PDB file of C-alpha atoms and ligand atoms in Angstrom:
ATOM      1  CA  UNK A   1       9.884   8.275  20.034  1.00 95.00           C
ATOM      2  CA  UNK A   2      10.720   5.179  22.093  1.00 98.00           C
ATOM      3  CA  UNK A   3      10.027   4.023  25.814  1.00 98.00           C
ATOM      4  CA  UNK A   4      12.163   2.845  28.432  1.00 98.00           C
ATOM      5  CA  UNK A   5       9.773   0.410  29.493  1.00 98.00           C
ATOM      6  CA  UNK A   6      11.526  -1.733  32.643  1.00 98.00           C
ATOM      7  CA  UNK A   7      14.659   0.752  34.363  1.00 98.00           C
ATOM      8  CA  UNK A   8      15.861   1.109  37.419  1.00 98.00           C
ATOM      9  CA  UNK A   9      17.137   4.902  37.580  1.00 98.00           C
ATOM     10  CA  UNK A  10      16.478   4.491  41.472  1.00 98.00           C
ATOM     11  CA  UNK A  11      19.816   2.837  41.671  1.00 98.00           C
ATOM     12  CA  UNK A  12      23.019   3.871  41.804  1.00 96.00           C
ATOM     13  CA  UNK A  13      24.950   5.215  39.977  1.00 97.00           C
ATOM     14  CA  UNK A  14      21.790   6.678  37.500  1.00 97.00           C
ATOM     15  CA  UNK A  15      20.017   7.986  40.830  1.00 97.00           C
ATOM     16  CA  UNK A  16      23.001  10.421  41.285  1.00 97.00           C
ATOM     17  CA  UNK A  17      22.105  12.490  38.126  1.00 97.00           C
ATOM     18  CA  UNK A  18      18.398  11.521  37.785  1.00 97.00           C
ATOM     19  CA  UNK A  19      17.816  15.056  35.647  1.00 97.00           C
ATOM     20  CA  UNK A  20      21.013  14.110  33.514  1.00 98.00           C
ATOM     21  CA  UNK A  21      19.889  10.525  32.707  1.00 98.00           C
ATOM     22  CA  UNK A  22      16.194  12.243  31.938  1.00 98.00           C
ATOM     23  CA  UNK A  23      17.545  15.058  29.902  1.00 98.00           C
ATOM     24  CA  UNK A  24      19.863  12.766  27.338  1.00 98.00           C
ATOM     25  CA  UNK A  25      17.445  10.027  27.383  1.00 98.00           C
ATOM     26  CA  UNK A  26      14.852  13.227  25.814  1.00 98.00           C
ATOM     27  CA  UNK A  27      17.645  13.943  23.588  1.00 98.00           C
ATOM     28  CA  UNK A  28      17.354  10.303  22.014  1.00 97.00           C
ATOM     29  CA  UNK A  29      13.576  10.306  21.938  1.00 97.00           C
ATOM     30  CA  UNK A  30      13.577   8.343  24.922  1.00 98.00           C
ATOM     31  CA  UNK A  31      10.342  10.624  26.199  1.00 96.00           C
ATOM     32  CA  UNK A  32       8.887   8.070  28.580  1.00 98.00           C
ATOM     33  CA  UNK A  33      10.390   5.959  31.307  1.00 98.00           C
ATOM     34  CA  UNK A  34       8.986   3.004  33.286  1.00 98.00           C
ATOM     35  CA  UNK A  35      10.940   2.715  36.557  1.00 98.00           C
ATOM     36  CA  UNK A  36      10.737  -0.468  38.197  1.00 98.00           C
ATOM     37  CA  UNK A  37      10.762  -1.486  41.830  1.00 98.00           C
ATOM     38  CA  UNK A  38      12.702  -4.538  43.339  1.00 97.00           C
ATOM     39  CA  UNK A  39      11.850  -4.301  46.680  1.00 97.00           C
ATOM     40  CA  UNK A  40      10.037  -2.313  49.481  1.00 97.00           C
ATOM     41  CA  UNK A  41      12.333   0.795  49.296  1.00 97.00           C
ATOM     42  CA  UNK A  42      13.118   0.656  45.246  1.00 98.00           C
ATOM     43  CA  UNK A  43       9.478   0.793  44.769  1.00 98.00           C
ATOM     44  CA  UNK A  44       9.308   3.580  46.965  1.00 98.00           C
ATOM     45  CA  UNK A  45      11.650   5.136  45.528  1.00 98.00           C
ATOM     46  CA  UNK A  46      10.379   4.552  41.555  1.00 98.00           C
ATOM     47  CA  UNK A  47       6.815   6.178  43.118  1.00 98.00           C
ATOM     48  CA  UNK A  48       8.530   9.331  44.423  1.00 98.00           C
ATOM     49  CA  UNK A  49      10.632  10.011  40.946  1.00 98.00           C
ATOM     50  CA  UNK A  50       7.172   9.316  39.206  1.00 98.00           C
ATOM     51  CA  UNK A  51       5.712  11.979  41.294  1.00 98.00           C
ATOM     52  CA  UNK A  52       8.425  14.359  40.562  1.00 98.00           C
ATOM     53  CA  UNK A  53       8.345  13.912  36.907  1.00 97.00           C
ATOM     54  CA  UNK A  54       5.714  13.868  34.300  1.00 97.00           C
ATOM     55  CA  UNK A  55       7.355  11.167  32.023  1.00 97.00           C
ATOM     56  CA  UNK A  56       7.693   8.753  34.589  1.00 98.00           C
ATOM     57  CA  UNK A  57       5.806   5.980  35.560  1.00 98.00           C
ATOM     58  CA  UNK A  58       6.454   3.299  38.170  1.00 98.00           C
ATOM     59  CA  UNK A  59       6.109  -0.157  38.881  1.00 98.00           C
ATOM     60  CA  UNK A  60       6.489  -1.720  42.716  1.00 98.00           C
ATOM     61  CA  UNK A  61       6.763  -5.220  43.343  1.00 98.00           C
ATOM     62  CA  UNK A  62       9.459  -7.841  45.237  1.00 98.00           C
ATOM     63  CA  UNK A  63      11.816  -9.619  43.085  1.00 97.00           C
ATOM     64  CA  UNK A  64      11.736 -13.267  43.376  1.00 96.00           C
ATOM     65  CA  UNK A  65      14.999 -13.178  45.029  1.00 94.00           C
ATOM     66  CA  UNK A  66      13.950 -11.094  47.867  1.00 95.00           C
ATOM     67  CA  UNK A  67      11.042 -12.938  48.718  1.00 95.00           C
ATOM     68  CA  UNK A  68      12.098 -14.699  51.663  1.00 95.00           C
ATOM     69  CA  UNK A  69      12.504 -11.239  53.113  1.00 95.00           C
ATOM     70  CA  UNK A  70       8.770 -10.088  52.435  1.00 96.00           C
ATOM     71  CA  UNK A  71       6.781  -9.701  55.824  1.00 97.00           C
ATOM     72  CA  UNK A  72       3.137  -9.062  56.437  1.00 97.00           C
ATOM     73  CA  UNK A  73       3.974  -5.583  57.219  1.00 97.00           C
ATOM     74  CA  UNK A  74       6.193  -4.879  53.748  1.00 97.00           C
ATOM     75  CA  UNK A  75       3.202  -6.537  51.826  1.00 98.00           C
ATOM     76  CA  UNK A  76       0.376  -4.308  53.583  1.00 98.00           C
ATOM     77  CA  UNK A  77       2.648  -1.230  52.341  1.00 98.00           C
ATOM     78  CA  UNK A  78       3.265  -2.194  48.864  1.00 98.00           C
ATOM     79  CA  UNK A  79      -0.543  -3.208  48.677  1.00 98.00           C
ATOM     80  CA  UNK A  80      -0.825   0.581  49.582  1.00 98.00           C
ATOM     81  CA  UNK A  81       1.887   1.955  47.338  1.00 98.00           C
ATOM     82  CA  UNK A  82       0.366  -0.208  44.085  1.00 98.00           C
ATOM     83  CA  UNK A  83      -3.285   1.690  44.397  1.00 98.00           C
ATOM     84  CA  UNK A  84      -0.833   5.201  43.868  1.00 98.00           C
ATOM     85  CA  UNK A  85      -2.564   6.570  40.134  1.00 97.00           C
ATOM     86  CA  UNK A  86       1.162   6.647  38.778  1.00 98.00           C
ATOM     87  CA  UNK A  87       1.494   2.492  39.266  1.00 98.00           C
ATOM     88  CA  UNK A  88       1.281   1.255  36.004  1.00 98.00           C
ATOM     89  CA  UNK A  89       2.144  -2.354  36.986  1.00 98.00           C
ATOM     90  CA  UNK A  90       2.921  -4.327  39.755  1.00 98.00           C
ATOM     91  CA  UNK A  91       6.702  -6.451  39.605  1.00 97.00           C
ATOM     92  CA  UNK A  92       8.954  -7.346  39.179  1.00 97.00           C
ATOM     93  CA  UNK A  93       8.050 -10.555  40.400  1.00 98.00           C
ATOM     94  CA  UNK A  94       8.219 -14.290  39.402  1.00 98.00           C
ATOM     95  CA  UNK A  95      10.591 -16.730  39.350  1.00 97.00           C
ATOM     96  CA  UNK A  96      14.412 -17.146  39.264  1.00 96.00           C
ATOM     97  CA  UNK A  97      15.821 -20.599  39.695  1.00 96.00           C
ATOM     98  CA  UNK A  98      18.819 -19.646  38.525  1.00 93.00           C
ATOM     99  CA  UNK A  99      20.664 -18.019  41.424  1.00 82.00           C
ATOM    100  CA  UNK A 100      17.500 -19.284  43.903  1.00 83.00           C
ATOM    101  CA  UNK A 101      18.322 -17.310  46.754  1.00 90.00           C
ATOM    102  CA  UNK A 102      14.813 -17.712  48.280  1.00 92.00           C
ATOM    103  CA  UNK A 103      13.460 -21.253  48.052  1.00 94.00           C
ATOM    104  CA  UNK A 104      11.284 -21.691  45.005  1.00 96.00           C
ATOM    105  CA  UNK A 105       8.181 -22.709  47.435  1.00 96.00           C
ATOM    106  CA  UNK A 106       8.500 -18.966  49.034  1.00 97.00           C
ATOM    107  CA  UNK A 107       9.111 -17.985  45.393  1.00 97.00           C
ATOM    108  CA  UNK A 108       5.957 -19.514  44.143  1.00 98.00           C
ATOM    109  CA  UNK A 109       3.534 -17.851  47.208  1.00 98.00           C
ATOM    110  CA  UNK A 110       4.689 -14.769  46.769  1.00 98.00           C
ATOM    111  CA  UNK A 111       4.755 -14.861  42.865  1.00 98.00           C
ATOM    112  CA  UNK A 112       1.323 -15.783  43.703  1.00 98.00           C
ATOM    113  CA  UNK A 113       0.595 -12.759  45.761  1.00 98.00           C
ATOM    114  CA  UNK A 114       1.424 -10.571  43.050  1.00 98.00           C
ATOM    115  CA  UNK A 115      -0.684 -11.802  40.612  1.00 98.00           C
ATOM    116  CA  UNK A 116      -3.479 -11.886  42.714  1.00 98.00           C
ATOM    117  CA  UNK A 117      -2.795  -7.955  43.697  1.00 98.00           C
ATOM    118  CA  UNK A 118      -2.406  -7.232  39.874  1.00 98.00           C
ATOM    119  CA  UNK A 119      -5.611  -8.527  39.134  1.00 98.00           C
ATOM    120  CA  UNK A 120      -7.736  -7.378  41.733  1.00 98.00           C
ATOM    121  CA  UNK A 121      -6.235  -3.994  40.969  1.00 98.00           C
ATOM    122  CA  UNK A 122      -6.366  -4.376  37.307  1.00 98.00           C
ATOM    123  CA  UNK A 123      -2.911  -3.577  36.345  1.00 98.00           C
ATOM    124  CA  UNK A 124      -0.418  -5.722  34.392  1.00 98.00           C
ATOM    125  CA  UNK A 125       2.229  -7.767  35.846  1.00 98.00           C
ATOM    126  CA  UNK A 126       6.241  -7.345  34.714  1.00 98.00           C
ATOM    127  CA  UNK A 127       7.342 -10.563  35.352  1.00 98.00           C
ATOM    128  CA  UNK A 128      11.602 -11.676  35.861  1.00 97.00           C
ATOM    129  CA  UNK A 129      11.541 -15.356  35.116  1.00 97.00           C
ATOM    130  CA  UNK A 130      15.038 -16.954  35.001  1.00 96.00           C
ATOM    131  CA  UNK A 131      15.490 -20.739  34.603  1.00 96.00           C
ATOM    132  CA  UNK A 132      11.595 -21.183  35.491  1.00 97.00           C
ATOM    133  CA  UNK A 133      10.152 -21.330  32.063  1.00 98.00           C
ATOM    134  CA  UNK A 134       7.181 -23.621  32.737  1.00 97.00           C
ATOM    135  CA  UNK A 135       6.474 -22.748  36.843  1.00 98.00           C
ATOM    136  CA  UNK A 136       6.437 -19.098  35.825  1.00 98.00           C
ATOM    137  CA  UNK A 137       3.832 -19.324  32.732  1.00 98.00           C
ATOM    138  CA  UNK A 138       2.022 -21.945  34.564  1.00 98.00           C
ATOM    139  CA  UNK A 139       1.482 -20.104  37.662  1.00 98.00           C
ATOM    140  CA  UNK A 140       0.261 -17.404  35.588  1.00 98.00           C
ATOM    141  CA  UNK A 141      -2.282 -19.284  32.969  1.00 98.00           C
ATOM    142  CA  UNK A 142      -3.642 -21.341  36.190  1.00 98.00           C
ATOM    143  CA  UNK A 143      -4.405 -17.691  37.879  1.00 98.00           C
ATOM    144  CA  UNK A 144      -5.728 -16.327  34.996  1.00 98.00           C
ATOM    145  CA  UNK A 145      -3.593 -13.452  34.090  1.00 98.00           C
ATOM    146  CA  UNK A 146      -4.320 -11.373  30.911  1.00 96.00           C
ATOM    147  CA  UNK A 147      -1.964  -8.765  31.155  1.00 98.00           C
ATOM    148  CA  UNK A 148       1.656  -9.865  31.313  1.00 98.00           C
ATOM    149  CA  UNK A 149       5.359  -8.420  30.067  1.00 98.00           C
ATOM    150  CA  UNK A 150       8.304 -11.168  30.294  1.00 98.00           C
ATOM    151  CA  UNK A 151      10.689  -8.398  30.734  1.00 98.00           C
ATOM    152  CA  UNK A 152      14.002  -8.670  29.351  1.00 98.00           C
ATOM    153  CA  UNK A 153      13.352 -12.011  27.507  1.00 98.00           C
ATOM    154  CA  UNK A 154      16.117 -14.570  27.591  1.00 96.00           C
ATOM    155  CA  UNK A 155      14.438 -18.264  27.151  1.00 97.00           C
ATOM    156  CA  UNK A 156      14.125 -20.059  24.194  1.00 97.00           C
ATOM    157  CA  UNK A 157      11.428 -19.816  20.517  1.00 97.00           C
ATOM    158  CA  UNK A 158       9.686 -22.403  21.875  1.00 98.00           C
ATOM    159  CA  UNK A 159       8.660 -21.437  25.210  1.00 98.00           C
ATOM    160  CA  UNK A 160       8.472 -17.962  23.569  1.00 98.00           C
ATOM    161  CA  UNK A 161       5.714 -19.207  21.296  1.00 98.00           C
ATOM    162  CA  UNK A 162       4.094 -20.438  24.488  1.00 98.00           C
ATOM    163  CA  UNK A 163       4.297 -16.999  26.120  1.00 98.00           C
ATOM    164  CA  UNK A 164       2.595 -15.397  22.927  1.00 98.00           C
ATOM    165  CA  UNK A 165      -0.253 -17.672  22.986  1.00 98.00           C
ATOM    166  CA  UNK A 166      -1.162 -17.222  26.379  1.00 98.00           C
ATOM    167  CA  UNK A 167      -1.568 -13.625  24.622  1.00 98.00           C
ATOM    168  CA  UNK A 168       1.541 -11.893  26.761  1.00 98.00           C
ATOM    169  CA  UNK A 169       4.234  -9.618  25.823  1.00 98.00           C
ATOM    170  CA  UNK A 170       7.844 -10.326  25.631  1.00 98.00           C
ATOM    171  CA  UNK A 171      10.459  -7.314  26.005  1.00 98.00           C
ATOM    172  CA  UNK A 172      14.007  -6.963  24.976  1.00 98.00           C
ATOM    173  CA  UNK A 173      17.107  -5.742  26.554  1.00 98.00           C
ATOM    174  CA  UNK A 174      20.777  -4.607  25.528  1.00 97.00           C
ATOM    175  CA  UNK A 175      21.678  -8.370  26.015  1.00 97.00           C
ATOM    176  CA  UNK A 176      19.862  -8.962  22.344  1.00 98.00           C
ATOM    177  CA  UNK A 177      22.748  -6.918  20.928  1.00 98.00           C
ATOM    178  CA  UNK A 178      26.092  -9.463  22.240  1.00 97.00           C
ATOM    179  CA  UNK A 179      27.218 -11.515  19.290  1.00 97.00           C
ATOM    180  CA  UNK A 180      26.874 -14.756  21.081  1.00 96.00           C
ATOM    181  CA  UNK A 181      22.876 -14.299  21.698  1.00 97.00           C
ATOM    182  CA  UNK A 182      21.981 -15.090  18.241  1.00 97.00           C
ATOM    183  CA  UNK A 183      19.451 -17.163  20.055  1.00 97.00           C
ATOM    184  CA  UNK A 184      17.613 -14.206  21.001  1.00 98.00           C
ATOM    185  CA  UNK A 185      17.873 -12.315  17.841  1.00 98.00           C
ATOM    186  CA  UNK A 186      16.409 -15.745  16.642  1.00 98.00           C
ATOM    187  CA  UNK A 187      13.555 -14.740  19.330  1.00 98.00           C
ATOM    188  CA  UNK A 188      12.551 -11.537  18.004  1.00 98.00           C
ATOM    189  CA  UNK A 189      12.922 -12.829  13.962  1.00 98.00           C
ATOM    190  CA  UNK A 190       9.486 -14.325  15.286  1.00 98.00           C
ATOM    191  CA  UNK A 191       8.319 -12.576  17.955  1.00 98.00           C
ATOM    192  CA  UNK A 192       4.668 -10.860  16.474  1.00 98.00           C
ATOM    193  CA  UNK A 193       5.015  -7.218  16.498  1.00 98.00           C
ATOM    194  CA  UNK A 194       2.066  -7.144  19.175  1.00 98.00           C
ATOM    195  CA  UNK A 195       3.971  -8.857  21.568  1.00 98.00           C
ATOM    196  CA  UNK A 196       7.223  -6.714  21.435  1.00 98.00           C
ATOM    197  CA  UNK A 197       8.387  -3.974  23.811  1.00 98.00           C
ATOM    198  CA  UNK A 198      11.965  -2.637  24.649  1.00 98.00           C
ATOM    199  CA  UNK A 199      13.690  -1.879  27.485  1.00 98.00           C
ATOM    200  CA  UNK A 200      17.301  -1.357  28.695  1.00 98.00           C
ATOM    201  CA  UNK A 201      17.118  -2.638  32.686  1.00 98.00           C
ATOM    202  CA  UNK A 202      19.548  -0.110  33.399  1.00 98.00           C
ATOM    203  CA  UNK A 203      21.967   0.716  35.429  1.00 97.00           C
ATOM    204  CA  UNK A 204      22.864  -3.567  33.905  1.00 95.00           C
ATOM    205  CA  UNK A 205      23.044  -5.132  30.594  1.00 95.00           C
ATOM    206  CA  UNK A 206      24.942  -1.951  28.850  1.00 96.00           C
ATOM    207  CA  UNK A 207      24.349  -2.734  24.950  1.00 96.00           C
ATOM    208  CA  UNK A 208      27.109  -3.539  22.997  1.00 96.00           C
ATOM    209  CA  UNK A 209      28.461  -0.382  22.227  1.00 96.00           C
ATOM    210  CA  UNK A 210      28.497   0.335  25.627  1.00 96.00           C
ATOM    211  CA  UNK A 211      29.499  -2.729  27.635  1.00 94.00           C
ATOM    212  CA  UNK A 212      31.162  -2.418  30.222  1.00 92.00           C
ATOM    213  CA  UNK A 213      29.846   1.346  31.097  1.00 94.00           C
ATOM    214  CA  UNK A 214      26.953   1.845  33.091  1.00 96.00           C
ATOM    215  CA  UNK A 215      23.583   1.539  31.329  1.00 98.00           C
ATOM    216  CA  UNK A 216      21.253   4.049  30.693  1.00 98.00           C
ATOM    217  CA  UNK A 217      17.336   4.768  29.192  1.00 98.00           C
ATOM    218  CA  UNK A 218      19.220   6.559  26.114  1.00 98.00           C
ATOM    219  CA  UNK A 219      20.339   3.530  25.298  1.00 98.00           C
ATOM    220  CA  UNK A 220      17.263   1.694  24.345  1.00 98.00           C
ATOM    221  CA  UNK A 221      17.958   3.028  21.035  1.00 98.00           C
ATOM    222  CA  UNK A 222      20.561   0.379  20.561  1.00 98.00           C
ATOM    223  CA  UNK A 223      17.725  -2.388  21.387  1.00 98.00           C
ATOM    224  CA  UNK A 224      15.952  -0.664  18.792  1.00 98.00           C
ATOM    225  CA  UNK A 225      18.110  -0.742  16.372  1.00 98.00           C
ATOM    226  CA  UNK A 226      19.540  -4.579  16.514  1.00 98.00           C
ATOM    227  CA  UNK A 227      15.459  -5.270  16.613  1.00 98.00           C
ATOM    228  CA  UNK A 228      15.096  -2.972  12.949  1.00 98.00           C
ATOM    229  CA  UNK A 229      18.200  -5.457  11.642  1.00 98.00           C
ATOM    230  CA  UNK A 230      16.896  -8.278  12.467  1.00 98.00           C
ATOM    231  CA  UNK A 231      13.542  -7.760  11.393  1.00 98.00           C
ATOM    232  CA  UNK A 232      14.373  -5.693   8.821  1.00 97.00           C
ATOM    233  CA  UNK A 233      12.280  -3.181   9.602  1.00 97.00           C
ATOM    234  CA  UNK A 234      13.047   0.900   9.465  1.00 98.00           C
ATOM    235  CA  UNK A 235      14.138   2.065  13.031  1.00 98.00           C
ATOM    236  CA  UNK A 236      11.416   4.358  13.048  1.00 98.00           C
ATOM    237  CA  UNK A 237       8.392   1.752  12.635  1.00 98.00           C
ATOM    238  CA  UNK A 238       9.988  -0.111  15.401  1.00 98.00           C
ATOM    239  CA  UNK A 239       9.853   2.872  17.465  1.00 98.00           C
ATOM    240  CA  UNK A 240       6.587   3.518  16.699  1.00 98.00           C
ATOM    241  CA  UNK A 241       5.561  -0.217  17.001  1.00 98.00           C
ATOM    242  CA  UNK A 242       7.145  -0.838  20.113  1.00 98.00           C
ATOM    243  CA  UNK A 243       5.789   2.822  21.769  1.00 98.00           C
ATOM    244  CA  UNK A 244       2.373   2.233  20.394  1.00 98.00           C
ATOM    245  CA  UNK A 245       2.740  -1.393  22.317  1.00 98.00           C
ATOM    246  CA  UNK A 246       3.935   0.358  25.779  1.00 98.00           C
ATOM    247  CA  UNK A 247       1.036   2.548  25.406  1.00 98.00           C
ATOM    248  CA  UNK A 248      -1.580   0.383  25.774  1.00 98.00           C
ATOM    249  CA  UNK A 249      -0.175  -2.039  27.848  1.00 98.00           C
ATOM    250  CA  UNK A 250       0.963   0.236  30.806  1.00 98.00           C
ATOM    251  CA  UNK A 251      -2.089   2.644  29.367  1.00 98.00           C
ATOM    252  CA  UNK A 252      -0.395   5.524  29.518  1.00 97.00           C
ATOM    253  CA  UNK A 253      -0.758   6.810  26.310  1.00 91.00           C
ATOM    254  CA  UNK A 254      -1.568  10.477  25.080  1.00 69.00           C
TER     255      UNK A 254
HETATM  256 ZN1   ZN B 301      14.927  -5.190  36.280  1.00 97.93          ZN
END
């Protein structure tokens, strides 16, 4: 069995067959899925589908890139949305300095706002951190948060071996599986099997086999497997490493 843990089956075009993408992703052992809010109405949505559906959990948060958007009244509502039993986290949030469509000050407040919901509700925090390496785990360690996920992990060993020992997980995406990110596979060589989740960030970032096509939760298998090769581990103790992981970090085992 394996989890989805960071999708986005809200969005088109996965929200136009949601049973479809639910029923092959079963077929795969893909049995649980994490869907994760970008925004007001994404988190909505990710709340509603885990209402409707047993093996779905959500996560509601703003991305960094939205968050000159975020008003007092949008906050106030997500507040209200995170406290929903069927939250598992709150995110994504953090920082992206890459494309920096909201000005990293605004970034850094509302990054801040986040953290200081996750803890006060005791939930973890997915985090999207792009180009913002030291802000992001800074921000974090100077808050004190325990329970953290740098989804789909694309920095560097070193500032990987940072993230560890501030005791916080790193999870991997389809992107692990392009020949030219040998830098990541370099990542996970390392990466402590306590630390390491999977996830596919579908509908983007379509494995290799599938690049090009739309992504899907099925597909974590293919994260899976490039993690078994370059560990050399058996695909099924990943699966059970990286589930047993998921488990307790969301808590939603059993
Ligand atoms: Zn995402």
């Amino acid at each position: 069995m394996l989890i989805d843990t960071h999708c986005h089956i809200q969005f088109k075009p996965l929200s136009d067959d949601v049973n479809g993408v639910i029923e092959r992703a079963k077929k795969e052992g893909v049995n649980k899925l994490i869907v994760v809010g970008c925004d007001l109405e994404s988190s909505k949505k990710a709340v509603d589908l885990a209402e409707k559906y047993d093996n779905i959990f959500a996560v509601v948060g703003i991305h960094p890139q939205d968050s000159k958007k975020l008003t007092d009244q949008m906050w106030n509502e997500l507040c209200e949305l995170a406290t929903h039993k069927k939250v598992v986290a709150i995110g994504e949030t953090g920082l992206d300095y890459f494309k920096e469509y909201s000005p990293k000050d605004t970034q850094k407040t509302v990054f801040k706002k986040h953290i200081k919901l996750a803890l006060e509700l005791d939930k973890p925090l997915v985090i999207h951190n792009r180009d913002a390496d030291e802000d992001s785990l800074s921000i974090l360690n100077e808050l004190g948060a325990k329970k953290v996920v740098f989804h789909c992990y694309s920095s560097d060993v070193t500032f990987a071996r940072k993230v560890w020992m501030s005791g916080y997980m790193t999870s991997f995406t389809g992107n692990i599986t392009y020949p030219n990110a040998q830098n990541l596979r370099d990542v996970i060589e390392e990466c402590p099997l306590s630390a390491m989740m999977v996830e596919t960030d579908c509908p983007y970032l379509s494995p290799q086999k599938y690049r090009g096509g739309t992504n899907e939760p099925s597909y974590v298998v293919e994260v899976a497997k490039q993690i078994s090769c370059t560990k050399n581990m058996s695909f099924s103790e990943v699966a059970e490493v990286t589930t047993k992981n998921a488990e307790g970090f969301f808590r939603i085992g059993g």
